[in-house]
Amino acid sequence: MARSAKAVPWFLFAAGGTVLSFILPVMIFTTGIAPALGLFTDALSYDTMSAFVGNWLVKLVLFGILTLACWHAAHRLRVCAHDFGIRADTAVAVILYGLATVGTATAALALVSI
Amino acid sequence: MNPRKPYVRPISKTSWFMTQSRYKVYMLHEISSLFVAIYSAILIIGLVRLGEGEAAWQGWLDAVTSPIGVIFHLIAFVFALIHTTSWFKAVPQAMRIQRGEEIVPGKLIVGAHYGVLAAVSLFVLILAGVA
Amino acid sequence: MSERTIELEVLRYRPEQDQEPFFQTYKVPCEEEWVVLDALNYVKEEMDRTLSYRWSCHMFVCGSCGMMIDGEPKLACKAFLKDYPTGKIRVEPLSNFPIERDLVVVLDDFVEKLESVKPYIIPKEERTVEQGEYLQTPAQLKAFKQYTLCINCLCCYAVCPQYGLDESFVGPAALALAHRYNMDSRDLGRAARDDVVAAAEGIWHCSFVGACSQVCPKDVDPAGAIQQAKFAHGIDYLTSFLPGGKR
Ligand code: SF4
Ligand code: SF4
Ligand code: FES
């Protein structure tokens, strides 16, 4: 047997899981449920949002959360695939970590261009 | 002749988790990641739309408040709570804190996590309500 | 003392004559305070001498009587009949292991894994007898004490889905024991155990189902030990790429 490089995605998974456990419920409520209830209409208006996300500190925090969320989900879905009986682990890993990379890059580009 | 003839009981690779309730609970935790992935994608698309201008952003908001959008977010919210509670429950196992000869009780660690959860949630809500 | 008849459904397998296991039911007159092991002993002595199973201490220390009792891996000597009010108890050999005969499972795979994690102290410094003993404070002992309590009953392996699905996984008890030595202040063997413990088949194969810790009769918490080991070995892995890091 030999030492495995799985430490790297595992740290991203664990860090992501920790951050998400604190922030995810309130985030989903704010951006996904509150608008339908007619709450936070000012905060979610185009002007306020662009000014808010225009702040570099907000950009940084959002980038951190989204990156960790992507990699957390990718790694856990890889385990899920295994648990559902899909044994093509390398292919699954390439696809899921690839998607996480795309997500990270898109988030970075979008944040920079606001 | 070798009298040994070990018998291996078969296990289904695709439905093993239905055999015990603790496995079903585990799979529920794992599946939360699917909703994390979709929600992250929705947020990233939202940021792209925000950069594209007011009309694009409004389009994204309309999609979020559409029936499908609302149903998705409600389910995702439930899975977020499942993630949070199961994650907190496991923290004392993964992170053992020792002070001298005593191991800090798990209840204390979990309680502190719920405290931070409340503070973070309140902060975001105030930010959204006031900003 | 009152008596109660228990219907014991035992999974039987006699390799010299059976193609596959089958359930045999024994109606056993039991005393109120008996455990499942007492009922098995009664069967063996009074009803059917061909029944095979392992046991030794009858007091939860030897770890040889682990078996599935109503689907849960338990020590037969710690499973009290009064906790089974229906009077019907199903007894099977530990899941995830091949059946050697009746309730006896093949342990070879586990023993190999146990040896592979080097479950002994690899000292920081060799000391001669004249230099005296290796000293350890109570706090240093506390850091690993919990992980020394394992009795190798294999209940954790019987419930670990990852071991059941892929027996290349080193598994809960062996990895918890590796952690026990890694956490010992007298030990300097983490790097020597790295090859097995931090391999894909080692700690990284565990997906933290946590089932092992739920069934452990000794509260060893192998699941927790493995997550802590992931952190420690993970840091080792990352720092090995820094200048001066050990590759
Ligand atoms: S860790 Fe617990 S369940 Fe596993 S072999 Fe040791 S004592 Fe038994
Ligand atoms: S926590 Fe790890 S070792 Fe324990 S049952 Fe789950 S997968 Fe197996
Ligand atoms: S007989 Fe020794 S642990 Fe049960």
Short mmCIF file of C-alpha atoms and ligand atoms in Angstrom, two decimals:
data_model
loop_
_atom_site.label_atom_id
_atom_site.label_comp_id
_atom_site.label_asym_id
_atom_site.label_seq_id
_atom_site.Cartn_x
_atom_site.Cartn_y
_atom_site.Cartn_z
CA MET A 1 0.00 0.00 0.00
CA ALA A 2 1.10 3.55 -0.46
CA ARG A 3 0.25 6.89 1.01
CA SER A 4 -2.65 8.50 -0.80
CA ALA A 5 -3.19 12.04 -2.09
CA LYS A 6 -6.81 11.91 -0.89
CA ALA A 7 -5.76 14.20 1.96
CA VAL A 8 -6.15 17.22 -0.35
CA PRO A 9 -9.81 16.85 -1.37
CA TRP A 10 -10.60 15.64 2.14
CA PHE A 11 -9.37 18.88 3.70
CA LEU A 12 -11.49 20.86 1.25
CA PHE A 13 -14.46 18.61 2.04
CA ALA A 14 -13.99 19.02 5.80
CA ALA A 15 -13.39 22.78 5.67
CA GLY A 16 -16.37 23.18 3.34
CA GLY A 17 -18.61 21.06 5.54
CA THR A 18 -17.71 23.16 8.55
CA VAL A 19 -18.27 26.52 6.87
CA LEU A 20 -21.51 25.33 5.25
CA SER A 21 -22.88 23.97 8.50
CA PHE A 22 -22.81 27.53 9.87
CA ILE A 23 -23.81 29.56 6.84
CA LEU A 24 -25.87 27.39 4.49
CA PRO A 25 -29.33 27.41 6.17
CA VAL A 26 -29.45 31.19 6.52
CA MET A 27 -28.04 31.69 3.01
CA ILE A 28 -30.63 29.45 1.40
CA PHE A 29 -33.31 31.27 3.37
CA THR A 30 -32.05 34.71 2.33
CA THR A 31 -31.50 34.11 -1.38
CA GLY A 32 -33.96 31.31 -2.06
CA ILE A 33 -36.95 31.50 0.27
CA ALA A 34 -37.16 35.14 1.42
CA PRO A 35 -37.62 36.56 -2.12
CA ALA A 36 -40.70 34.39 -2.65
CA LEU A 37 -42.08 35.64 0.67
CA GLY A 38 -41.52 39.22 -0.43
CA LEU A 39 -38.83 39.78 2.20
CA PHE A 40 -35.52 41.60 1.74
CA THR A 41 -36.69 43.16 -1.56
CA ASP A 42 -34.47 46.19 -0.96
CA ALA A 43 -31.41 44.14 -0.14
CA LEU A 44 -31.89 41.93 -3.21
CA SER A 45 -32.54 44.83 -5.59
CA TYR A 46 -30.05 45.27 -8.42
CA ASP A 47 -28.53 48.47 -7.04
CA THR A 48 -27.99 47.27 -3.47
CA MET A 49 -26.70 43.88 -4.59
CA SER A 50 -24.17 45.27 -7.05
CA ALA A 51 -22.93 47.76 -4.46
CA PHE A 52 -22.75 45.00 -1.82
CA VAL A 53 -20.94 42.49 -4.01
CA GLY A 54 -18.77 45.33 -5.31
CA ASN A 55 -17.00 45.42 -1.95
CA TRP A 56 -13.74 43.46 -2.18
CA LEU A 57 -14.17 41.92 1.26
CA VAL A 58 -17.62 40.60 0.29
CA LYS A 59 -16.13 39.28 -2.96
CA LEU A 60 -13.48 37.44 -1.00
CA VAL A 61 -15.92 35.92 1.47
CA LEU A 62 -18.34 34.86 -1.28
CA PHE A 63 -15.49 33.34 -3.27
CA GLY A 64 -14.35 31.41 -0.20
CA ILE A 65 -17.81 30.05 0.57
CA LEU A 66 -18.58 29.10 -3.04
CA THR A 67 -15.21 27.43 -3.61
CA LEU A 68 -15.49 25.38 -0.45
CA ALA A 69 -19.13 24.52 -1.26
CA CYS A 70 -18.17 23.27 -4.73
CA TRP A 71 -15.31 21.10 -3.47
CA HIS A 72 -17.23 19.85 -0.45
CA ALA A 73 -20.09 18.74 -2.67
CA ALA A 74 -17.79 17.25 -5.32
CA HIS A 75 -15.93 15.11 -2.81
CA ARG A 76 -19.05 13.96 -1.01
CA LEU A 77 -20.79 13.13 -4.30
CA ARG A 78 -17.76 11.02 -5.20
CA VAL A 79 -18.33 9.02 -2.02
CA CYS A 80 -22.06 8.87 -2.84
CA ALA A 81 -21.33 7.43 -6.27
CA HIS A 82 -19.26 4.71 -4.63
CA ASP A 83 -22.03 4.04 -2.10
CA PHE A 84 -24.60 3.70 -4.88
CA GLY A 85 -22.44 1.02 -6.43
CA ILE A 86 -20.60 3.00 -9.12
CA ARG A 87 -17.08 1.64 -9.04
CA ALA A 88 -15.49 3.78 -11.81
CA ASP A 89 -13.94 5.95 -9.12
CA THR A 90 -11.28 7.62 -11.27
CA ALA A 91 -13.78 8.71 -13.91
CA VAL A 92 -16.21 9.92 -11.23
CA ALA A 93 -13.42 11.89 -9.53
CA VAL A 94 -12.30 13.51 -12.80
CA ILE A 95 -15.86 14.58 -13.66
CA LEU A 96 -16.80 15.87 -10.20
CA TYR A 97 -13.53 17.64 -9.41
CA GLY A 98 -13.66 19.02 -12.96
CA LEU A 99 -17.10 20.47 -12.30
CA ALA A 100 -15.85 21.93 -9.02
CA THR A 101 -12.99 23.59 -10.91
CA VAL A 102 -15.43 25.06 -13.44
CA GLY A 103 -17.62 26.34 -10.58
CA THR A 104 -14.66 27.90 -8.81
CA ALA A 105 -13.39 29.58 -11.98
CA THR A 106 -16.84 30.87 -12.98
CA ALA A 107 -17.37 32.31 -9.50
CA ALA A 108 -13.98 34.03 -9.63
CA LEU A 109 -14.62 35.51 -13.09
CA ALA A 110 -18.11 36.67 -12.16
CA LEU A 111 -16.91 38.30 -8.95
CA VAL A 112 -14.03 40.08 -10.68
CA SER A 113 -16.34 41.50 -13.35
CA ILE A 114 -18.82 43.04 -10.86
CA MET B 1 -9.01 -32.89 0.89
CA ASN B 2 -9.31 -29.54 2.59
CA PRO B 3 -12.42 -29.75 4.79
CA ARG B 4 -12.69 -25.95 4.95
CA LYS B 5 -15.31 -24.33 2.79
CA PRO B 6 -15.96 -20.80 4.07
CA TYR B 7 -19.32 -19.41 3.04
CA VAL B 8 -19.46 -15.78 1.94
CA ARG B 9 -22.83 -14.09 2.35
CA PRO B 10 -23.62 -11.84 -0.61
CA ILE B 11 -24.07 -8.06 -0.19
CA SER B 12 -25.81 -5.87 -2.75
CA LYS B 13 -23.48 -3.12 -3.95
CA THR B 14 -26.41 -0.93 -4.99
CA SER B 15 -28.97 -1.36 -2.21
CA TRP B 16 -26.97 -2.25 0.92
CA PHE B 17 -28.02 1.01 2.57
CA MET B 18 -31.65 -0.08 2.69
CA THR B 19 -30.82 -2.92 5.10
CA GLN B 20 -30.36 -0.83 8.27
CA SER B 21 -31.93 2.44 9.39
CA ARG B 22 -28.53 3.87 10.41
CA TYR B 23 -27.34 3.40 6.81
CA LYS B 24 -30.42 5.23 5.51
CA VAL B 25 -29.69 8.16 7.83
CA TYR B 26 -26.09 8.18 6.59
CA MET B 27 -27.22 8.29 2.96
CA LEU B 28 -29.53 11.19 3.79
CA HIS B 29 -26.49 13.12 5.08
CA GLU B 30 -24.50 12.23 1.97
CA ILE B 31 -27.27 13.28 -0.39
CA SER B 32 -27.31 16.76 1.15
CA SER B 33 -24.23 17.34 -1.03
CA LEU B 34 -26.37 17.13 -4.17
CA PHE B 35 -28.37 20.11 -2.95
CA VAL B 36 -25.22 21.96 -1.93
CA ALA B 37 -23.94 21.47 -5.48
CA ILE B 38 -27.13 22.66 -7.18
CA TYR B 39 -27.55 25.60 -4.82
CA SER B 40 -23.93 26.68 -5.39
CA ALA B 41 -24.50 26.53 -9.13
CA ILE B 42 -27.61 28.70 -8.76
CA LEU B 43 -25.68 31.26 -6.70
CA ILE B 44 -22.75 31.34 -9.12
CA ILE B 45 -25.16 31.87 -12.00
CA GLY B 46 -26.74 34.67 -9.95
CA LEU B 47 -23.35 36.38 -9.66
CA VAL B 48 -22.81 36.05 -13.42
CA ARG B 49 -26.27 37.57 -14.02
CA LEU B 50 -25.55 40.37 -11.56
CA GLY B 51 -22.48 41.29 -13.59
CA GLU B 52 -24.54 41.32 -16.80
CA GLY B 53 -26.83 44.12 -15.68
CA GLU B 54 -30.20 44.87 -14.13
CA ALA B 55 -32.42 42.93 -16.56
CA ALA B 56 -30.32 39.78 -16.25
CA TRP B 57 -30.39 40.01 -12.44
CA GLN B 58 -34.17 40.47 -12.46
CA GLY B 59 -34.43 37.37 -14.65
CA TRP B 60 -32.45 35.39 -12.08
CA LEU B 61 -34.69 36.67 -9.26
CA ASP B 62 -37.78 35.70 -11.25
CA ALA B 63 -36.40 32.18 -11.72
CA VAL B 64 -35.68 31.86 -8.01
CA THR B 65 -39.22 32.92 -7.10
CA SER B 66 -40.86 30.65 -9.69
CA PRO B 67 -42.70 27.62 -8.27
CA ILE B 68 -39.88 25.25 -9.20
CA GLY B 69 -37.35 27.64 -7.71
CA VAL B 70 -39.25 27.88 -4.45
CA ILE B 71 -39.80 24.12 -4.17
CA PHE B 72 -36.11 23.48 -4.80
CA HIS B 73 -35.01 25.99 -2.18
CA LEU B 74 -37.42 24.61 0.39
CA ILE B 75 -36.03 21.09 -0.09
CA ALA B 76 -32.50 22.44 -0.11
CA PHE B 77 -33.21 24.26 3.15
CA VAL B 78 -34.30 21.04 4.82
CA PHE B 79 -31.15 19.28 3.60
CA ALA B 80 -29.06 22.22 4.84
CA LEU B 81 -30.54 21.68 8.29
CA ILE B 82 -29.84 17.95 8.03
CA HIS B 83 -26.25 18.75 7.08
CA THR B 84 -25.80 21.22 9.93
CA THR B 85 -27.26 19.02 12.67
CA SER B 86 -25.45 15.86 11.58
CA TRP B 87 -22.18 17.75 11.12
CA PHE B 88 -22.37 19.32 14.57
CA LYS B 89 -23.23 15.94 16.10
CA ALA B 90 -20.06 14.42 14.65
CA VAL B 91 -17.72 17.26 15.62
CA PRO B 92 -16.85 16.01 19.15
CA GLN B 93 -15.81 12.66 17.64
CA ALA B 94 -13.60 14.16 14.97
CA MET B 95 -12.21 16.92 17.17
CA ARG B 96 -11.35 15.80 20.67
CA ILE B 97 -10.20 18.65 22.92
CA GLN B 98 -8.16 17.72 25.95
CA ARG B 99 -7.51 20.09 28.86
CA GLY B 100 -5.00 18.52 31.20
CA GLU B 101 -6.41 15.16 32.19
CA GLU B 102 -9.95 15.98 31.10
CA ILE B 103 -11.55 15.58 27.70
CA VAL B 104 -13.83 18.58 27.08
CA PRO B 105 -17.41 17.19 27.07
CA GLY B 106 -18.93 16.82 23.61
CA LYS B 107 -22.09 18.65 24.68
CA LEU B 108 -20.04 21.79 25.31
CA ILE B 109 -18.45 21.65 21.86
CA VAL B 110 -21.78 21.04 20.15
CA GLY B 111 -23.41 23.81 22.17
CA ALA B 112 -20.70 26.26 21.15
CA HIS B 113 -21.32 25.33 17.52
CA TYR B 114 -25.03 26.09 17.84
CA GLY B 115 -24.11 29.40 19.44
CA VAL B 116 -21.94 30.33 16.46
CA LEU B 117 -24.68 29.15 14.09
CA ALA B 118 -27.16 31.51 15.79
CA ALA B 119 -24.72 34.43 15.67
CA VAL B 120 -23.83 33.89 12.00
CA SER B 121 -27.49 33.50 11.01
CA LEU B 122 -28.48 36.64 12.89
CA PHE B 123 -25.64 38.58 11.28
CA VAL B 124 -26.69 37.59 7.77
CA LEU B 125 -30.34 38.36 8.47
CA ILE B 126 -29.49 41.81 9.86
CA LEU B 127 -27.26 42.43 6.85
CA ALA B 128 -30.07 41.48 4.47
CA GLY B 129 -32.73 43.42 6.37
CA VAL B 130 -30.70 46.58 6.90
CA ALA B 131 -28.43 46.79 3.84
CA MET C 1 -35.76 -17.31 39.64
CA SER C 2 -38.34 -17.62 36.92
CA GLU C 3 -37.99 -19.53 33.69
CA ARG C 4 -38.92 -18.46 30.19
CA THR C 5 -38.78 -20.39 26.95
CA ILE C 6 -36.81 -18.57 24.31
CA GLU C 7 -37.02 -19.47 20.64
CA LEU C 8 -33.44 -19.25 19.45
CA GLU C 9 -33.16 -19.08 15.67
CA VAL C 10 -29.55 -19.92 14.92
CA LEU C 11 -27.93 -19.68 11.51
CA ARG C 12 -26.26 -23.06 10.95
CA TYR C 13 -23.62 -23.93 8.39
CA ARG C 14 -21.77 -27.24 8.35
CA PRO C 15 -19.24 -27.04 5.52
CA GLU C 16 -18.96 -30.81 5.11
CA GLN C 17 -22.65 -31.26 4.33
CA ASP C 18 -24.36 -27.90 3.66
CA GLN C 19 -24.27 -25.94 0.42
CA GLU C 20 -25.51 -22.83 2.21
CA PRO C 21 -26.50 -21.72 5.71
CA PHE C 22 -29.99 -22.33 7.10
CA PHE C 23 -31.86 -21.35 10.26
CA GLN C 24 -32.43 -23.92 12.97
CA THR C 25 -34.78 -23.11 15.85
CA TYR C 26 -34.16 -24.29 19.39
CA LYS C 27 -36.74 -23.88 22.14
CA VAL C 28 -34.54 -23.15 25.13
CA PRO C 29 -35.75 -23.07 28.76
CA CYS C 30 -33.94 -19.98 30.06
CA GLU C 31 -33.48 -18.29 33.41
CA GLU C 32 -34.61 -14.69 33.71
CA GLU C 33 -31.13 -13.20 34.11
CA TRP C 34 -29.43 -15.17 31.35
CA VAL C 35 -27.58 -13.69 28.40
CA VAL C 36 -27.70 -15.07 24.86
CA LEU C 37 -24.44 -16.90 25.46
CA ASP C 38 -26.05 -18.83 28.34
CA ALA C 39 -28.82 -19.93 26.01
CA LEU C 40 -26.25 -21.09 23.43
CA ASN C 41 -24.36 -22.97 26.13
CA TYR C 42 -27.61 -24.68 27.15
CA VAL C 43 -28.20 -25.77 23.56
CA LYS C 44 -24.66 -27.08 23.30
CA GLU C 45 -24.79 -29.01 26.57
CA GLU C 46 -28.38 -30.28 26.59
CA MET C 47 -29.77 -30.20 23.06
CA ASP C 48 -27.32 -30.21 20.18
CA ARG C 49 -23.61 -30.83 20.64
CA THR C 50 -22.84 -30.10 16.99
CA LEU C 51 -23.45 -26.34 17.38
CA SER C 52 -20.21 -24.33 17.03
CA TYR C 53 -19.52 -20.85 18.38
CA ARG C 54 -16.69 -19.00 20.09
CA TRP C 55 -16.58 -17.77 23.64
CA SER C 56 -14.24 -17.73 26.58
CA CYS C 57 -14.61 -15.18 29.37
CA HIS C 58 -18.38 -14.66 29.73
CA MET C 59 -17.58 -11.14 31.02
CA PHE C 60 -16.98 -8.88 27.98
CA VAL C 61 -13.20 -8.96 28.05
CA CYS C 62 -12.02 -11.65 25.65
CA GLY C 63 -13.91 -10.40 22.61
CA SER C 64 -14.55 -13.85 21.15
CA CYS C 65 -18.36 -14.03 21.36
CA GLY C 66 -19.23 -11.23 18.87
CA MET C 67 -22.24 -12.27 16.75
CA MET C 68 -25.32 -10.79 15.10
CA ILE C 69 -28.20 -10.79 17.56
CA ASP C 70 -31.46 -9.72 15.92
CA GLY C 71 -29.35 -8.11 13.22
CA GLU C 72 -27.08 -6.10 15.53
CA PRO C 73 -23.48 -7.09 16.20
CA LYS C 74 -23.19 -7.71 19.94
CA LEU C 75 -21.25 -9.69 22.49
CA ALA C 76 -23.41 -12.73 23.23
CA CYS C 77 -22.26 -12.53 26.86
CA LYS C 78 -23.50 -8.93 27.12
CA ALA C 79 -26.87 -9.41 25.39
CA PHE C 80 -29.42 -9.93 28.17
CA LEU C 81 -32.47 -12.01 27.35
CA LYS C 82 -34.71 -9.60 29.24
CA ASP C 83 -34.00 -7.03 26.51
CA TYR C 84 -35.77 -9.31 24.00
CA PRO C 85 -39.34 -9.36 25.32
CA THR C 86 -40.83 -11.20 22.33
CA GLY C 87 -39.00 -14.36 23.34
CA LYS C 88 -37.74 -14.90 19.79
CA ILE C 89 -34.08 -14.18 19.12
CA ARG C 90 -32.25 -14.55 15.84
CA VAL C 91 -28.55 -15.34 16.13
CA GLU C 92 -26.19 -15.20 13.15
CA PRO C 93 -22.42 -15.11 12.67
CA LEU C 94 -20.85 -11.64 12.34
CA SER C 95 -21.77 -9.98 9.05
CA ASN C 96 -19.10 -9.08 6.51
CA PHE C 97 -16.99 -12.14 7.37
CA PRO C 98 -16.99 -15.55 5.69
CA ILE C 99 -18.65 -18.26 7.78
CA GLU C 100 -16.28 -21.01 8.84
CA ARG C 101 -18.94 -23.09 10.62
CA ASP C 102 -22.21 -22.14 12.33
CA LEU C 103 -21.50 -18.96 14.34
CA VAL C 104 -17.74 -19.10 13.80
CA VAL C 105 -16.34 -16.67 11.22
CA VAL C 106 -12.99 -16.58 9.39
CA LEU C 107 -10.73 -14.03 11.07
CA ASP C 108 -7.60 -14.30 8.92
CA ASP C 109 -8.22 -11.06 7.05
CA PHE C 110 -8.60 -9.05 10.25
CA VAL C 111 -5.53 -10.56 11.90
CA GLU C 112 -3.44 -9.66 8.85
CA LYS C 113 -4.71 -6.08 9.00
CA LEU C 114 -4.09 -5.84 12.70
CA GLU C 115 -0.46 -6.84 12.16
CA SER C 116 -0.06 -4.46 9.24
CA VAL C 117 -0.65 -1.33 11.34
CA LYS C 118 2.26 -2.18 13.67
CA PRO C 119 0.19 -2.21 16.88
CA TYR C 120 3.08 -1.82 19.30
CA ILE C 121 5.19 1.05 20.57
CA ILE C 122 7.91 2.17 18.21
CA PRO C 123 9.94 4.11 20.77
CA LYS C 124 11.36 7.61 20.36
CA GLU C 125 14.61 6.42 21.85
CA GLU C 126 15.77 2.96 22.77
CA ARG C 127 16.49 2.90 26.47
CA THR C 128 18.58 0.38 28.32
CA VAL C 129 17.25 -1.23 31.47
CA GLU C 130 19.67 0.91 33.53
CA GLN C 131 18.17 4.09 32.10
CA GLY C 132 14.86 3.18 33.70
CA GLU C 133 11.28 3.17 32.48
CA TYR C 134 9.58 5.39 29.90
CA LEU C 135 7.73 8.03 31.90
CA GLN C 136 4.28 9.24 31.03
CA THR C 137 2.00 11.76 32.76
CA PRO C 138 -1.69 11.00 33.45
CA ALA C 139 -2.62 13.61 30.84
CA GLN C 140 -0.46 11.87 28.23
CA LEU C 141 -2.13 8.57 29.12
CA LYS C 142 -5.58 10.13 28.81
CA ALA C 143 -4.84 11.13 25.22
CA PHE C 144 -4.99 7.50 24.03
CA LYS C 145 -6.53 5.51 26.89
CA GLN C 146 -9.93 5.18 25.25
CA TYR C 147 -8.40 3.53 22.19
CA THR C 148 -6.65 0.87 24.27
CA LEU C 149 -9.97 -0.62 25.39
CA CYS C 150 -10.59 -2.54 22.16
CA ILE C 151 -11.08 -6.30 22.65
CA ASN C 152 -11.02 -7.22 18.94
CA CYS C 153 -14.59 -8.46 19.00
CA LEU C 154 -15.08 -7.25 15.41
CA CYS C 155 -18.58 -5.94 16.00
CA CYS C 156 -17.39 -2.75 14.29
CA TYR C 157 -16.31 -4.62 11.12
CA ALA C 158 -19.65 -6.43 11.04
CA VAL C 159 -21.51 -3.13 10.79
CA CYS C 160 -19.06 -1.11 8.69
CA PRO C 161 -20.58 -0.90 5.21
CA GLN C 162 -17.30 0.14 3.64
CA TYR C 163 -15.61 -3.03 4.88
CA GLY C 164 -18.57 -5.12 3.75
CA LEU C 165 -18.45 -3.61 0.27
CA ASP C 166 -14.68 -3.73 -0.12
CA GLU C 167 -12.61 -5.93 2.13
CA SER C 168 -9.38 -4.20 1.11
CA PHE C 169 -10.38 -1.52 3.66
CA VAL C 170 -8.15 -1.80 6.74
CA GLY C 171 -11.23 -1.16 8.87
CA PRO C 172 -12.27 0.44 12.16
CA ALA C 173 -10.58 -1.53 14.97
CA ALA C 174 -7.17 -1.81 13.29
CA LEU C 175 -7.14 1.89 12.38
CA ALA C 176 -8.29 2.88 15.88
CA LEU C 177 -5.45 0.82 17.30
CA ALA C 178 -2.96 2.51 14.98
CA HIS C 179 -4.31 5.81 16.28
CA ARG C 180 -3.86 4.57 19.84
CA TYR C 181 -0.12 4.12 19.25
CA ASN C 182 0.21 7.32 17.22
CA MET C 183 -1.27 9.23 20.16
CA ASP C 184 1.08 7.63 22.69
CA SER C 185 3.75 10.08 23.90
CA ARG C 186 6.31 7.25 24.00
CA ASP C 187 5.74 6.34 20.36
CA LEU C 188 7.34 7.74 17.25
CA GLY C 189 5.87 5.35 14.71
CA ARG C 190 3.37 7.49 12.81
CA ALA C 191 5.60 7.73 9.76
CA ALA C 192 6.23 3.99 9.87
CA ARG C 193 2.47 3.33 9.91
CA ASP C 194 1.77 5.94 7.22
CA ASP C 195 2.07 3.46 4.33
CA VAL C 196 -0.85 1.39 5.57
CA VAL C 197 -2.85 3.87 7.61
CA ALA C 198 -2.76 6.82 5.18
CA ALA C 199 -3.25 4.68 2.07
CA ALA C 200 -6.44 4.81 0.02
CA GLU C 201 -7.39 1.48 1.68
CA GLY C 202 -6.64 3.00 5.11
CA ILE C 203 -8.29 5.98 6.77
CA TRP C 204 -9.30 7.55 3.44
CA HIS C 205 -11.61 4.64 2.68
CA CYS C 206 -13.76 5.43 5.71
CA SER C 207 -16.71 7.67 4.87
CA PHE C 208 -17.60 8.35 8.51
CA VAL C 209 -20.82 6.37 8.58
CA GLY C 210 -20.17 6.20 12.31
CA ALA C 211 -21.87 2.81 12.63
CA CYS C 212 -18.76 1.22 14.14
CA SER C 213 -18.82 3.55 17.13
CA GLN C 214 -22.55 2.99 17.66
CA VAL C 215 -22.11 -0.76 18.15
CA CYS C 216 -18.73 -0.92 19.91
CA PRO C 217 -19.34 -2.65 23.27
CA LYS C 218 -16.27 -0.94 24.73
CA ASP C 219 -17.00 2.66 23.60
CA VAL C 220 -13.73 2.80 21.71
CA ASP C 221 -15.18 5.21 19.10
CA PRO C 222 -13.16 3.99 16.11
CA ALA C 223 -15.01 6.44 13.83
CA GLY C 224 -13.73 9.38 15.86
CA ALA C 225 -10.22 7.93 15.94
CA ILE C 226 -10.21 7.61 12.15
CA GLN C 227 -11.35 11.21 11.59
CA GLN C 228 -8.65 12.47 13.98
CA ALA C 229 -6.14 10.34 12.09
CA LYS C 230 -7.29 11.83 8.79
CA PHE C 231 -6.43 15.24 10.15
CA ALA C 232 -3.02 14.21 11.51
CA HIS C 233 -1.95 12.18 8.47
CA GLY C 234 -3.44 14.81 6.17
CA ILE C 235 -1.25 17.50 7.74
CA ASP C 236 1.73 15.12 7.42
CA TYR C 237 0.94 14.73 3.74
CA LEU C 238 0.64 18.46 3.04
CA THR C 239 3.71 19.47 5.01
CA SER C 240 5.75 16.80 3.25
CA PHE C 241 5.78 19.13 0.24
CA LEU C 242 7.19 22.06 2.20
CA PRO C 243 10.93 22.66 2.14
CA GLY C 244 12.47 20.35 4.72
CA GLY C 245 9.35 18.17 4.79
CA LYS C 246 9.67 14.41 5.07
CA ARG C 247 8.67 12.71 1.83
S1 SF4 D 1 -13.30 -1.18 18.29
FE1 SF4 D 1 -14.96 -1.88 19.62
S2 SF4 D 1 -16.30 -3.04 18.23
FE2 SF4 D 1 -14.34 -2.83 17.22
S3 SF4 D 1 -13.20 -4.67 17.73
FE3 SF4 D 1 -12.65 -3.10 19.23
S4 SF4 D 1 -14.02 -3.40 20.92
FE4 SF4 D 1 -14.90 -4.51 19.20
S1 SF4 D 2 -17.00 5.38 10.44
FE1 SF4 D 2 -15.63 4.49 8.92
S2 SF4 D 2 -14.89 2.66 9.86
FE2 SF4 D 2 -16.69 3.27 11.04
S3 SF4 D 2 -18.40 2.16 10.13
FE3 SF4 D 2 -18.21 4.10 9.09
S4 SF4 D 2 -16.95 3.76 7.28
FE4 SF4 D 2 -16.67 2.04 8.71
S1 FES D 3 -17.24 -14.42 26.03
FE1 FES D 3 -15.58 -13.04 26.24
S2 FES D 3 -16.41 -11.20 25.49
FE2 FES D 3 -18.13 -12.51 25.45
#
